[in-house]
mmCIF file of C-alpha atoms in Angstrom:
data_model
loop_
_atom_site.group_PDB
_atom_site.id
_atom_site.type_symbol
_atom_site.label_atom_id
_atom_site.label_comp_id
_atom_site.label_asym_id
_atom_site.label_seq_id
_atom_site.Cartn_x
_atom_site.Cartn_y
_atom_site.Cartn_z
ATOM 1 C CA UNK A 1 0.000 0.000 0.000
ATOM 2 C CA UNK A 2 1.311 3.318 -1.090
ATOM 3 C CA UNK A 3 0.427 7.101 -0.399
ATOM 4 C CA UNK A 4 -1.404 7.058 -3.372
ATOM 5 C CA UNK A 5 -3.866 4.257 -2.416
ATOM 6 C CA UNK A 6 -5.255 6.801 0.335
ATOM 7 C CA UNK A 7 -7.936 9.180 -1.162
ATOM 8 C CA UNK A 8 -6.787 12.394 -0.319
ATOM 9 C CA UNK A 9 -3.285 11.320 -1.911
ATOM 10 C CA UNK A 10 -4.962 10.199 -4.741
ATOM 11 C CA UNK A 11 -7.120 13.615 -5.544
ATOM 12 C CA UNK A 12 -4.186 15.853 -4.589
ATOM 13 C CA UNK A 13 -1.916 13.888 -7.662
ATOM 14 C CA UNK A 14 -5.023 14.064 -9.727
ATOM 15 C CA UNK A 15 -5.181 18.133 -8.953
ATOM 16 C CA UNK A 16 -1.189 18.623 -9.904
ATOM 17 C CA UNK A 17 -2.008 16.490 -13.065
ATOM 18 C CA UNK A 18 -4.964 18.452 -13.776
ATOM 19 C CA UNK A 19 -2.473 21.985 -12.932
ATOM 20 C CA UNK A 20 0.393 20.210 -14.997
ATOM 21 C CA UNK A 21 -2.325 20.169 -17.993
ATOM 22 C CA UNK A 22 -3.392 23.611 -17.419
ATOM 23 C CA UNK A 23 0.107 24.966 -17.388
ATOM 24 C CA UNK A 24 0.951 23.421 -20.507
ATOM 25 C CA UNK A 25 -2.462 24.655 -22.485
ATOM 26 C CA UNK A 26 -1.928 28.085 -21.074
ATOM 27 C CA UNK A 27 2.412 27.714 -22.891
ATOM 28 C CA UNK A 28 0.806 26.605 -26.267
ATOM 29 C CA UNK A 29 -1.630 29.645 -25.888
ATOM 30 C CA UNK A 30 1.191 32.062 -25.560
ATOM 31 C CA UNK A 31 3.271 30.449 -27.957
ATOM 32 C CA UNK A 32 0.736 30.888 -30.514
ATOM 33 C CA UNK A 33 0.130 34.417 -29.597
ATOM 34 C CA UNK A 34 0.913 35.479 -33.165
ATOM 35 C CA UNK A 35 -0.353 32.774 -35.086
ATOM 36 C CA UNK A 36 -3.293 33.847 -37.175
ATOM 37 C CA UNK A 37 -6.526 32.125 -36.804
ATOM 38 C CA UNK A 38 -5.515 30.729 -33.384
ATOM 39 C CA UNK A 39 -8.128 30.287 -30.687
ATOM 40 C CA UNK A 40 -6.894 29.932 -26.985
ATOM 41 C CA UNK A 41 -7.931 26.817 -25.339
ATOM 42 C CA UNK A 42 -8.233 25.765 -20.900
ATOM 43 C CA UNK A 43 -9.437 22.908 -19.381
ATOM 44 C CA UNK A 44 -12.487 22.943 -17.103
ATOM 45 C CA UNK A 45 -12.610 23.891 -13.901
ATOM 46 C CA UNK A 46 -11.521 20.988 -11.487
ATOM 47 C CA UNK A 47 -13.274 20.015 -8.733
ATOM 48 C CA UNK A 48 -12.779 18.183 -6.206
ATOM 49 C CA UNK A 49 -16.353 16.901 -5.989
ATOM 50 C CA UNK A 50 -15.624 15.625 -9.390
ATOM 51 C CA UNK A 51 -12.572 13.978 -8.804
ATOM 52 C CA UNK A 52 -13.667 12.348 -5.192
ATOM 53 C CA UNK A 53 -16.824 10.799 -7.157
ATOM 54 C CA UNK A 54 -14.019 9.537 -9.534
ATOM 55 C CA UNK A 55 -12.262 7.779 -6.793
ATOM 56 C CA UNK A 56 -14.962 6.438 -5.033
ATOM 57 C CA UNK A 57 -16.810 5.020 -8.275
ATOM 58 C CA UNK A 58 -13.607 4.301 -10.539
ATOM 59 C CA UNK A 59 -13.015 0.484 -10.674
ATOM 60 C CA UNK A 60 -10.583 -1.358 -9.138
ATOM 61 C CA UNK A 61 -7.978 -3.548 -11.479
ATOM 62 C CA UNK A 62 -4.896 -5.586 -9.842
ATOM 63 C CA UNK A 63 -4.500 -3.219 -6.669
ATOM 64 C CA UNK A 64 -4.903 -0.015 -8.277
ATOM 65 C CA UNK A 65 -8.197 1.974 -9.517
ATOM 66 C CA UNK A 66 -8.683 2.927 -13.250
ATOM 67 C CA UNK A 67 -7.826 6.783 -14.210
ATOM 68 C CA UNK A 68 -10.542 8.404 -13.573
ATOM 69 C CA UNK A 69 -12.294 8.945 -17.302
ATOM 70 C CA UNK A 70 -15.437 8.279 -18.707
ATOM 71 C CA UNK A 71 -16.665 6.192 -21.628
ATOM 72 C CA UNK A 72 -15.052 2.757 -22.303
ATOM 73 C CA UNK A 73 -10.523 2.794 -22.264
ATOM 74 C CA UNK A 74 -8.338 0.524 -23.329
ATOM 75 C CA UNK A 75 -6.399 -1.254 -20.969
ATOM 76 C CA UNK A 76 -3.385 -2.995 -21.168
ATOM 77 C CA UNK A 77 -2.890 -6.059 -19.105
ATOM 78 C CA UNK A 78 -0.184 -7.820 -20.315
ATOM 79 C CA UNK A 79 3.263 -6.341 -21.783
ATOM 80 C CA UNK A 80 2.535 -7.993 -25.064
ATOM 81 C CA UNK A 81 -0.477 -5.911 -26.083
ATOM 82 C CA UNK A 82 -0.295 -3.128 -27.831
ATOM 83 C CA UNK A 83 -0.970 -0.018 -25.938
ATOM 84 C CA UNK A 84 -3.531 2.814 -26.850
ATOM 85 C CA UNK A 85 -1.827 5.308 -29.472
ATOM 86 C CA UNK A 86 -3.361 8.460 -28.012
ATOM 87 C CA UNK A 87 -4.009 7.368 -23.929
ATOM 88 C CA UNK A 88 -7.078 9.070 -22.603
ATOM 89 C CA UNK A 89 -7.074 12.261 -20.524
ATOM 90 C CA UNK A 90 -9.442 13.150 -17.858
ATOM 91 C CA UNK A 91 -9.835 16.524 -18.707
ATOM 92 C CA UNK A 92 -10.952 18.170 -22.066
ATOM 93 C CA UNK A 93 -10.011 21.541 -23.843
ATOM 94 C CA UNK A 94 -12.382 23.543 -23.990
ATOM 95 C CA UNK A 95 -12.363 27.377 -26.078
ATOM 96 C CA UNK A 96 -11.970 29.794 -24.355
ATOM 97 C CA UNK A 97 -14.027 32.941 -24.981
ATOM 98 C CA UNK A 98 -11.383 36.366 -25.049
ATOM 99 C CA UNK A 99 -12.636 39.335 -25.769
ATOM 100 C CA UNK A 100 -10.603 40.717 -28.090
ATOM 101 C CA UNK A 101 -9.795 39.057 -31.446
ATOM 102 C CA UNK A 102 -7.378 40.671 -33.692
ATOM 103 C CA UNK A 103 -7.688 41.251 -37.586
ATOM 104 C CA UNK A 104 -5.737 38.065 -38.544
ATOM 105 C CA UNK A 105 -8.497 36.341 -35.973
ATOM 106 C CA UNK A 106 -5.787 35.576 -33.015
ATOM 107 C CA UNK A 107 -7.998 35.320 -30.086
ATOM 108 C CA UNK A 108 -4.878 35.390 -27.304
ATOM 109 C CA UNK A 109 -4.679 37.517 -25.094
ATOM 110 C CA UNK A 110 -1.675 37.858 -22.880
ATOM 111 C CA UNK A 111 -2.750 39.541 -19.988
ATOM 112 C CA UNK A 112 -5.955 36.928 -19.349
ATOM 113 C CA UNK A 113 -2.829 33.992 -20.240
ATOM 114 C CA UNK A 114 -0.408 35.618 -17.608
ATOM 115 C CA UNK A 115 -3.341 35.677 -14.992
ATOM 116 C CA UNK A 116 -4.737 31.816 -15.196
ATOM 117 C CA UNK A 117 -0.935 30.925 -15.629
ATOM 118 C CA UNK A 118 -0.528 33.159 -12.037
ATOM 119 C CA UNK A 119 -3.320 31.226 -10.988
ATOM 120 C CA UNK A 120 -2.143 27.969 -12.202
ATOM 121 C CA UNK A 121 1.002 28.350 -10.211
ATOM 122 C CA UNK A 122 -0.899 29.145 -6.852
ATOM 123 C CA UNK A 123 -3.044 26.436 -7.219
ATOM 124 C CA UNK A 124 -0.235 24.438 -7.783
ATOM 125 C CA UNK A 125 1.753 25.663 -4.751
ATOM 126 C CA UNK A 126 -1.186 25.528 -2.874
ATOM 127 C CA UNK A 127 -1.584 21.774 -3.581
ATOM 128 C CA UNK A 128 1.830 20.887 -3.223
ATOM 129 C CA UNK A 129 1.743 22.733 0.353
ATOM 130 C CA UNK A 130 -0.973 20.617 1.495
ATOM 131 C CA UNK A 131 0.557 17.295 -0.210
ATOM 132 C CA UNK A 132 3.996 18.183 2.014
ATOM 133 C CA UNK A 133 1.878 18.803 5.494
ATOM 134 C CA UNK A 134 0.154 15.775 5.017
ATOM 135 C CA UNK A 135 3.212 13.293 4.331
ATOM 136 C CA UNK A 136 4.608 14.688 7.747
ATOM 137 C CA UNK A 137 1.135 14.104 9.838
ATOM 138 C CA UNK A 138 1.570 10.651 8.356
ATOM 139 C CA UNK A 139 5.505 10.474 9.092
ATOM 140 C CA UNK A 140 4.854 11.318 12.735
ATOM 141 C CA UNK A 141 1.586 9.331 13.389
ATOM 142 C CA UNK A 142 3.898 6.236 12.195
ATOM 143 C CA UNK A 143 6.895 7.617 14.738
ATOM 144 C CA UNK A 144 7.438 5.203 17.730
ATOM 145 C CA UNK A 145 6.413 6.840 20.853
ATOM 146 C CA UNK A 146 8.916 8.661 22.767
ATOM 147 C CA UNK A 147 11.295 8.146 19.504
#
């Protein structure tokens, strides 16, 4: 049994995956601030209401539980089948709705990138905060008394 077998472990490495994702999104929107035609994308909003009915409902398969998705996945049990080509996220892109589009109809805008990237990173340290306090409650409940 590892740290990630205990719920709260579990949601809190499904959050930084989900922030991970963001982050990224939010890059390639930036990076394609000049590109004409481009629309910037984000992920929805997670929650952890989302993610706990995830943990609690997701199927269990050898020890671990299934990634939390929905719809039918591929699975691979057994190191000689072939493994998906494109593996299923959890979270989708969505548009995103600016307000400004330019002439060449580049929908970025860097100041609302800058602030969910700000955000992104808060949430992140935020996450990784609680992750950090919680390993050492667990360290010292499993401390010998008087040790």
């Amino acid at each position: 049994m590892g740290p990630d077998d205990i719920p709260l472990f579990g949601m809190l490495k499904s959050r930084l995956g989900y922030l991970t994702e963001r982050q990224k999104l939010v890059a390639q929107n930036v990076a394609n601030a000049d590109t004409p035609g481009y629309r910037p994308r984000d992920l929805k909003a997670y929650s952890f209401q989302a993610s706990l009915m995830n943990q609690g409902s997701g199927s269990v398969y050898r020890g671990g539980r299934a990634a939390p998705t929905s719809g039918v996945q591929m699975m691979e049990t057994s190191a000689a089948h072939m493994a998906p080509s494109n593996a299923p996220s959890a979270w989708r892109a969505s548009a995103g709705v600016d307000s400004e589009v330019s002439l060449d109809g580049n929908a970025v805008s860097l100041e609302d990138q800058m602030l969910k990237m700000t955000d992104a990173r808060m949430n992140y340290d935020a996450a990784i905060s609680f992750y950090q306090k919680s390993m050492n409650m667990l360290r010292q409940a499993a401390r010998k008394p008087n040790g």
